[in-house]
């Protein structure tokens, strides 16, 4: 009897089955009423009393082993079969959860793509700058208020090392190192010493454009502005130029577009004027050309600069500037991923 138990035990440990039917056959062979283990239990009656304890224990162990083994074989084949039954090769692959592009990146890319269609190429410069590139070369008088400590983050005084307050500094970097014609677009981050609120931040983003060649005129500037406004905000967009002042351009202007939100009828966003300001621009001041080593008698040019946050607000109506830098995924989730 003990030998029989041992040989069954060895056989059961190596059992295998390819499908449900084979598992069922094994169950019948070992565990059914007439199965081999049940027959052993029948024979148990004939075992002498003094061996009953030992053999009874072994028999029970054998039965448990067989039950567990057969159950686990059943589970394995059922899993395999249900996997292959559910396999639908026509189903689309489960979607990968893609990250979203930050709205500032989306708008920056869009601005760059519009200007690149006009032949502008990207130029970049450092965020940590010196006074000459940010102010002096751009015709800022020595006592101009923008140099004031309140606007500019200084890293060091004398010689001045500071965080650029506008991307116009890239203009002077490119002009001092490149022969005209120059046709560049300069996206980048800028810093100003402002109290952080819904409408102001100590850092934000700008895009600057500069075009220098022979005979560049204000008409070229205006046509570029109109093209940009209509590509960015739709073909019915109107533009309006208001005289303004910047040290580095003469004449200077600010450009408004017909309010994108109310279509020019007047709403809270445009303060009921029908127009919203989006950028500053003008003809590069001859002083700037000369300071950067470009002959102002031979060349002329235009420049323009805009805040990316402002354009983004107009396009996506983000009301609080702080949302751009809080990195809240719920905010980012609202923007389409573009590849
Ligand atoms: N740099 C100006 C600013 O930060 C923006 C600007 C105005 C840039 C007029 C220009 C320009 O190139 O022509 O406010």
Tab-separated table of C-alpha atoms and ligand atoms in Angstrom:
chain	number	residue	atom	x	y	z
A	1	UNK	CA	0.000	0.000	0.000
A	2	UNK	CA	2.769	2.460	0.919
A	3	UNK	CA	4.584	1.691	-2.319
A	4	UNK	CA	1.437	2.276	-4.309
A	5	UNK	CA	0.954	5.648	-2.574
A	6	UNK	CA	4.538	6.689	-3.344
A	7	UNK	CA	4.346	5.762	-6.999
A	8	UNK	CA	1.035	7.610	-7.425
A	9	UNK	CA	2.539	10.625	-5.713
A	10	UNK	CA	5.452	10.685	-8.146
A	11	UNK	CA	3.102	10.325	-11.105
A	12	UNK	CA	0.822	13.131	-9.935
A	13	UNK	CA	3.696	15.555	-9.412
A	14	UNK	CA	4.649	15.357	-13.093
A	15	UNK	CA	1.136	15.568	-14.544
A	16	UNK	CA	0.504	17.916	-17.433
A	17	UNK	CA	-2.490	18.792	-19.639
A	18	UNK	CA	-2.927	20.755	-22.858
A	19	UNK	CA	-6.659	21.491	-22.615
A	20	UNK	CA	-9.781	21.180	-20.463
A	21	UNK	CA	-10.579	17.697	-21.757
A	22	UNK	CA	-7.212	16.351	-20.694
A	23	UNK	CA	-7.629	17.872	-17.240
A	24	UNK	CA	-11.035	16.231	-16.901
A	25	UNK	CA	-9.561	12.877	-17.945
A	26	UNK	CA	-6.935	13.220	-15.209
A	27	UNK	CA	-9.589	14.085	-12.646
A	28	UNK	CA	-11.534	10.941	-13.577
A	29	UNK	CA	-8.407	8.805	-13.548
A	30	UNK	CA	-7.369	9.840	-10.025
A	31	UNK	CA	-10.213	11.471	-8.135
A	32	UNK	CA	-13.548	10.137	-9.392
A	33	UNK	CA	-15.411	7.462	-7.433
A	34	UNK	CA	-13.627	4.749	-9.352
A	35	UNK	CA	-10.388	6.677	-9.657
A	36	UNK	CA	-7.100	5.330	-8.407
A	37	UNK	CA	-7.050	7.339	-5.193
A	38	UNK	CA	-10.642	6.458	-4.304
A	39	UNK	CA	-9.792	2.786	-4.818
A	40	UNK	CA	-6.948	3.122	-2.344
A	41	UNK	CA	-9.376	4.611	0.177
A	42	UNK	CA	-11.559	1.484	-0.351
A	43	UNK	CA	-8.539	-0.733	0.342
A	44	UNK	CA	-7.833	1.280	3.504
A	45	UNK	CA	-10.406	-0.845	5.318
A	46	UNK	CA	-8.096	-3.849	5.031
A	47	UNK	CA	-5.090	-2.060	6.529
A	48	UNK	CA	-4.098	-3.434	9.967
A	49	UNK	CA	-5.058	-1.123	12.825
A	50	UNK	CA	-1.476	-0.307	13.867
A	51	UNK	CA	-0.713	1.085	10.346
A	52	UNK	CA	-3.966	2.983	9.959
A	53	UNK	CA	-2.622	6.235	11.383
A	54	UNK	CA	0.433	6.423	9.129
A	55	UNK	CA	-1.264	5.220	5.959
A	56	UNK	CA	-4.377	7.327	6.554
A	57	UNK	CA	-2.239	10.440	6.803
A	58	UNK	CA	-0.348	9.597	3.600
A	59	UNK	CA	-3.553	8.852	1.752
A	60	UNK	CA	-5.029	12.214	2.735
A	61	UNK	CA	-1.842	13.983	1.635
A	62	UNK	CA	-1.996	12.183	-1.690
A	63	UNK	CA	-5.612	13.196	-2.225
A	64	UNK	CA	-4.840	16.849	-1.410
A	65	UNK	CA	-1.848	16.818	-3.721
A	66	UNK	CA	-3.908	15.415	-6.600
A	67	UNK	CA	-6.753	17.898	-6.036
A	68	UNK	CA	-4.379	20.876	-5.963
A	69	UNK	CA	-2.431	19.708	-8.983
A	70	UNK	CA	-5.529	19.123	-11.087
A	71	UNK	CA	-7.106	22.450	-10.051
A	72	UNK	CA	-3.971	24.321	-10.987
A	73	UNK	CA	-3.765	22.530	-14.343
A	74	UNK	CA	-7.404	23.510	-14.942
A	75	UNK	CA	-6.691	27.175	-14.179
A	76	UNK	CA	-3.707	27.262	-16.507
A	77	UNK	CA	-5.532	25.818	-19.492
A	78	UNK	CA	-8.580	28.030	-18.893
A	79	UNK	CA	-6.398	31.134	-18.828
A	80	UNK	CA	-4.683	30.112	-22.039
A	81	UNK	CA	-7.952	29.407	-23.796
A	82	UNK	CA	-9.634	32.638	-22.742
A	83	UNK	CA	-6.588	34.644	-23.864
A	84	UNK	CA	-6.699	33.191	-27.319
A	85	UNK	CA	-10.506	33.539	-27.518
A	86	UNK	CA	-10.313	37.243	-26.714
A	87	UNK	CA	-7.557	37.976	-29.158
A	88	UNK	CA	-8.976	40.414	-31.699
A	89	UNK	CA	-6.290	41.287	-34.184
A	90	UNK	CA	-8.435	43.982	-35.790
A	91	UNK	CA	-8.604	46.032	-32.587
A	92	UNK	CA	-6.618	49.258	-32.538
A	93	UNK	CA	-3.692	49.173	-30.147
A	94	UNK	CA	-4.508	50.545	-26.711
A	95	UNK	CA	-3.744	54.269	-26.832
A	96	UNK	CA	-0.519	55.505	-25.297
A	97	UNK	CA	-1.124	58.304	-22.862
A	98	UNK	CA	0.797	61.129	-24.486
A	99	UNK	CA	1.930	64.164	-22.594
A	100	UNK	CA	0.558	67.515	-23.684
A	101	UNK	CA	2.519	70.435	-25.079
A	102	UNK	CA	2.617	73.495	-22.882
A	103	UNK	CA	0.447	76.281	-24.361
A	104	UNK	CA	3.431	78.631	-24.423
A	105	UNK	CA	5.343	76.084	-26.531
A	106	UNK	CA	2.362	75.611	-28.843
A	107	UNK	CA	2.036	79.334	-29.475
A	108	UNK	CA	5.789	79.849	-29.789
A	109	UNK	CA	5.931	77.096	-32.425
A	110	UNK	CA	3.025	78.671	-34.281
A	111	UNK	CA	4.630	82.129	-34.312
A	112	UNK	CA	7.925	80.632	-35.509
A	113	UNK	CA	6.207	78.676	-38.242
A	114	UNK	CA	4.388	81.780	-39.557
A	115	UNK	CA	7.608	83.802	-39.712
A	116	UNK	CA	9.587	80.929	-41.176
A	117	UNK	CA	7.171	80.919	-44.105
A	118	UNK	CA	8.396	84.468	-44.748
A	119	UNK	CA	12.028	83.365	-44.704
A	120	UNK	CA	12.893	84.196	-41.074
A	121	UNK	CA	15.284	81.867	-39.271
A	122	UNK	CA	15.611	81.339	-35.528
A	123	UNK	CA	18.321	83.111	-33.538
A	124	UNK	CA	18.852	82.674	-29.817
A	125	UNK	CA	20.897	84.460	-27.223
A	126	UNK	CA	21.785	84.114	-23.540
A	127	UNK	CA	19.350	84.913	-20.734
A	128	UNK	CA	22.184	86.212	-18.581
A	129	UNK	CA	23.315	89.315	-20.418
A	130	UNK	CA	25.342	92.484	-20.112
A	131	UNK	CA	24.155	96.073	-20.120
A	132	UNK	CA	25.454	96.756	-23.616
A	133	UNK	CA	23.384	94.091	-25.400
A	134	UNK	CA	20.198	94.727	-23.425
A	135	UNK	CA	20.292	98.534	-23.204
A	136	UNK	CA	23.222	100.601	-24.484
A	137	UNK	CA	23.432	99.143	-27.993
A	138	UNK	CA	19.681	99.588	-28.302
A	139	UNK	CA	19.858	103.341	-27.772
A	140	UNK	CA	18.619	103.414	-24.185
A	141	UNK	CA	19.735	106.704	-22.665
A	142	UNK	CA	21.871	106.325	-19.543
A	143	UNK	CA	18.974	107.419	-17.325
A	144	UNK	CA	16.215	105.470	-19.079
A	145	UNK	CA	13.730	104.123	-16.491
A	146	UNK	CA	13.934	100.552	-17.873
A	147	UNK	CA	17.467	100.327	-16.495
A	148	UNK	CA	16.124	100.995	-13.062
A	149	UNK	CA	16.744	98.337	-10.430
A	150	UNK	CA	12.960	97.919	-10.147
A	151	UNK	CA	12.667	96.398	-13.601
A	152	UNK	CA	15.938	94.612	-14.042
A	153	UNK	CA	17.343	91.724	-12.062
A	154	UNK	CA	21.014	92.509	-11.669
A	155	UNK	CA	23.396	89.668	-10.971
A	156	UNK	CA	26.403	91.938	-10.632
A	157	UNK	CA	27.117	95.677	-10.797
A	158	UNK	CA	30.116	97.224	-12.594
A	159	UNK	CA	30.481	95.659	-15.006
A	160	UNK	CA	26.770	94.952	-15.152
A	161	UNK	CA	25.631	91.362	-15.457
A	162	UNK	CA	21.867	91.049	-15.591
A	163	UNK	CA	18.929	88.921	-16.676
A	164	UNK	CA	17.684	90.187	-20.017
A	165	UNK	CA	14.438	92.141	-19.779
A	166	UNK	CA	13.571	91.623	-23.442
A	167	UNK	CA	14.649	89.498	-26.405
A	168	UNK	CA	15.728	92.650	-28.268
A	169	UNK	CA	19.186	91.841	-26.888
A	170	UNK	CA	19.405	89.049	-29.467
A	171	UNK	CA	19.066	91.728	-32.182
A	172	UNK	CA	22.285	93.396	-31.144
A	173	UNK	CA	24.060	90.054	-30.755
A	174	UNK	CA	23.149	89.035	-34.305
A	175	UNK	CA	23.772	92.480	-35.826
A	176	UNK	CA	27.273	92.672	-34.393
A	177	UNK	CA	28.188	89.284	-35.802
A	178	UNK	CA	26.313	89.064	-39.118
A	179	UNK	CA	26.415	90.943	-42.393
A	180	UNK	CA	22.969	92.003	-43.712
A	181	UNK	CA	20.643	90.816	-45.085
A	182	UNK	CA	19.414	89.651	-41.673
A	183	UNK	CA	16.026	88.060	-41.248
A	184	UNK	CA	15.704	86.481	-37.818
A	185	UNK	CA	13.110	85.509	-35.275
A	186	UNK	CA	14.250	85.294	-31.655
A	187	UNK	CA	12.075	83.423	-29.171
A	188	UNK	CA	13.119	83.357	-25.548
A	189	UNK	CA	12.493	83.859	-21.868
A	190	UNK	CA	12.863	87.273	-20.291
A	191	UNK	CA	12.900	88.516	-16.691
A	192	UNK	CA	11.561	91.583	-14.939
A	193	UNK	CA	11.524	92.493	-11.311
A	194	UNK	CA	7.746	92.616	-10.947
A	195	UNK	CA	5.473	91.507	-8.132
A	196	UNK	CA	3.804	88.270	-9.200
A	197	UNK	CA	0.054	88.570	-9.801
A	198	UNK	CA	-2.571	87.339	-12.264
A	199	UNK	CA	-1.394	89.971	-14.738
A	200	UNK	CA	2.355	90.195	-14.162
A	201	UNK	CA	5.167	87.742	-13.560
A	202	UNK	CA	8.871	87.994	-12.922
A	203	UNK	CA	9.564	85.930	-16.030
A	204	UNK	CA	7.716	85.528	-19.288
A	205	UNK	CA	8.406	84.862	-22.957
A	206	UNK	CA	8.875	87.046	-25.988
A	207	UNK	CA	9.446	86.667	-29.676
A	208	UNK	CA	11.411	89.281	-31.506
A	209	UNK	CA	11.678	89.654	-35.272
A	210	UNK	CA	14.324	91.637	-37.118
A	211	UNK	CA	14.709	92.290	-40.818
A	212	UNK	CA	17.636	94.309	-42.170
A	213	UNK	CA	18.500	94.799	-45.813
A	214	UNK	CA	18.781	97.553	-48.400
A	215	UNK	CA	15.577	99.586	-48.838
A	216	UNK	CA	13.486	97.961	-46.121
A	217	UNK	CA	10.516	100.242	-45.562
A	218	UNK	CA	7.633	100.717	-43.172
A	219	UNK	CA	5.374	99.238	-45.869
A	220	UNK	CA	7.326	95.956	-45.603
A	221	UNK	CA	6.778	96.005	-41.863
A	222	UNK	CA	3.074	96.652	-42.199
A	223	UNK	CA	2.595	93.874	-44.733
A	224	UNK	CA	4.461	91.424	-42.489
A	225	UNK	CA	2.318	92.449	-39.527
A	226	UNK	CA	-0.906	91.968	-41.465
A	227	UNK	CA	0.223	88.566	-42.706
A	228	UNK	CA	1.200	87.509	-39.193
A	229	UNK	CA	-2.072	88.715	-37.638
A	230	UNK	CA	-4.230	86.910	-40.192
A	231	UNK	CA	-2.247	83.670	-40.030
A	232	UNK	CA	-2.364	83.720	-36.243
A	233	UNK	CA	-5.902	84.929	-35.578
A	234	UNK	CA	-7.846	84.230	-38.774
A	235	UNK	CA	-8.213	85.783	-42.202
A	236	UNK	CA	-10.819	88.381	-41.148
A	237	UNK	CA	-8.479	89.938	-38.584
A	238	UNK	CA	-7.842	93.668	-39.043
A	239	UNK	CA	-4.791	95.486	-37.728
A	240	UNK	CA	-4.278	99.047	-36.562
A	241	UNK	CA	-0.986	100.816	-35.866
A	242	UNK	CA	-0.724	103.485	-33.174
A	243	UNK	CA	2.328	105.752	-32.888
A	244	UNK	CA	4.446	104.824	-29.889
A	245	UNK	CA	7.947	105.131	-28.502
A	246	UNK	CA	10.765	102.622	-28.114
A	247	UNK	CA	14.374	103.743	-27.810
A	248	UNK	CA	15.529	101.304	-30.499
A	249	UNK	CA	12.996	102.105	-33.236
A	250	UNK	CA	12.121	105.310	-35.055
A	251	UNK	CA	9.317	105.664	-35.942
A	252	UNK	CA	7.785	103.249	-33.441
A	253	UNK	CA	4.303	101.826	-33.291
A	254	UNK	CA	2.115	99.485	-31.335
A	255	UNK	CA	-0.095	97.113	-33.203
A	256	UNK	CA	-3.669	96.299	-32.234
A	257	UNK	CA	-5.738	93.571	-33.805
A	258	UNK	CA	-9.512	93.582	-34.085
A	259	UNK	CA	-10.728	91.795	-30.957
A	260	UNK	CA	-10.521	88.096	-31.592
A	261	UNK	CA	-13.141	87.370	-28.941
A	262	UNK	CA	-16.042	89.698	-29.874
A	263	UNK	CA	-15.036	90.119	-33.521
A	264	UNK	CA	-14.531	93.873	-33.011
A	265	UNK	CA	-17.979	94.608	-31.581
A	266	UNK	CA	-16.642	95.367	-28.108
A	267	UNK	CA	-16.462	93.147	-25.027
A	268	UNK	CA	-14.927	93.064	-21.569
A	269	UNK	CA	-11.696	91.580	-22.956
A	270	UNK	CA	-11.056	94.532	-25.323
A	271	UNK	CA	-12.501	96.986	-22.804
A	272	UNK	CA	-15.282	97.678	-25.294
A	273	UNK	CA	-12.939	99.235	-27.828
A	274	UNK	CA	-13.012	96.352	-30.337
A	275	UNK	CA	-9.185	96.338	-30.434
A	276	UNK	CA	-6.467	94.579	-28.450
A	277	UNK	CA	-2.800	95.469	-28.376
A	278	UNK	CA	-0.465	92.622	-29.271
A	279	UNK	CA	2.982	93.931	-30.128
A	280	UNK	CA	5.486	96.755	-30.455
A	281	UNK	CA	7.376	97.495	-33.648
A	282	UNK	CA	9.126	100.093	-35.752
A	283	UNK	CA	11.999	100.914	-38.076
A	284	UNK	CA	15.339	100.099	-36.461
A	285	UNK	CA	16.826	103.380	-35.219
A	286	UNK	CA	19.958	104.286	-37.247
A	287	UNK	CA	21.797	104.721	-33.925
A	288	UNK	CA	21.233	101.032	-33.223
A	289	UNK	CA	22.507	99.961	-36.634
A	290	UNK	CA	25.625	102.094	-36.232
A	291	UNK	CA	26.251	100.908	-32.659
A	292	UNK	CA	26.179	97.330	-33.932
A	293	UNK	CA	28.504	98.011	-36.845
A	294	UNK	CA	25.949	98.139	-39.666
A	295	UNK	CA	26.140	101.123	-42.026
A	296	UNK	CA	22.868	102.989	-41.486
A	297	UNK	CA	23.336	104.893	-44.752
A	298	UNK	CA	23.342	101.656	-46.687
A	299	UNK	CA	20.879	99.536	-44.737
A	300	UNK	CA	17.535	99.939	-43.049
A	301	UNK	CA	15.374	97.498	-41.172
A	302	UNK	CA	12.333	96.864	-39.089
A	303	UNK	CA	11.898	95.115	-35.756
A	304	UNK	CA	8.973	93.864	-33.792
A	305	UNK	CA	8.510	92.205	-30.445
A	306	UNK	CA	5.635	90.483	-28.731
A	307	UNK	CA	4.881	88.643	-25.513
A	308	UNK	CA	4.004	84.979	-26.050
A	309	UNK	CA	1.817	84.890	-22.915
A	310	UNK	CA	-0.259	87.737	-24.297
A	311	UNK	CA	-0.839	85.983	-27.633
A	312	UNK	CA	-1.623	82.772	-25.738
A	313	UNK	CA	-4.170	84.613	-23.577
A	314	UNK	CA	-5.870	85.864	-26.691
A	315	UNK	CA	-5.910	82.463	-28.350
A	316	UNK	CA	-6.811	80.360	-25.321
A	317	UNK	CA	-8.186	82.943	-22.882
A	318	UNK	CA	-5.956	82.023	-19.987
A	319	UNK	CA	-6.981	84.539	-17.346
A	320	UNK	CA	-4.213	84.134	-14.805
A	321	UNK	CA	-0.565	84.384	-15.899
A	322	UNK	CA	0.537	82.290	-12.943
A	323	UNK	CA	-1.116	79.193	-14.441
A	324	UNK	CA	1.596	79.065	-17.089
A	325	UNK	CA	4.266	78.263	-14.546
A	326	UNK	CA	2.354	76.297	-11.895
A	327	UNK	CA	2.701	73.010	-13.786
A	328	UNK	CA	-0.790	71.846	-12.880
A	329	UNK	CA	-1.516	68.852	-15.122
A	330	UNK	CA	-5.232	69.704	-15.164
A	331	UNK	CA	-4.322	72.970	-16.908
A	332	UNK	CA	-1.920	71.264	-19.326
A	333	UNK	CA	-4.510	68.579	-20.081
A	334	UNK	CA	-6.692	71.218	-21.715
A	335	UNK	CA	-4.231	71.636	-24.565
A	336	UNK	CA	-4.048	69.311	-27.531
A	337	UNK	CA	-0.871	67.316	-28.012
A	338	UNK	CA	0.621	68.178	-31.392
A	339	UNK	CA	3.443	66.095	-32.798
B	1	LIG	N1	11.466	95.028	-26.468
B	1	LIG	C1	10.139	95.569	-26.332
B	1	LIG	C2	9.599	95.203	-24.953
B	1	LIG	O1	10.130	94.352	-24.316
B	1	LIG	C3	9.230	95.035	-27.369
B	1	LIG	C4	9.565	95.576	-28.715
B	1	LIG	C5	9.016	96.742	-29.143
B	1	LIG	C6	10.467	94.923	-29.523
B	1	LIG	C7	9.301	97.267	-30.388
B	1	LIG	C8	10.783	95.436	-30.785
B	1	LIG	C9	10.184	96.625	-31.196
B	1	LIG	O2	11.628	94.849	-31.616
B	1	LIG	O3	10.487	97.112	-32.426
B	1	LIG	O4	8.631	95.753	-24.537
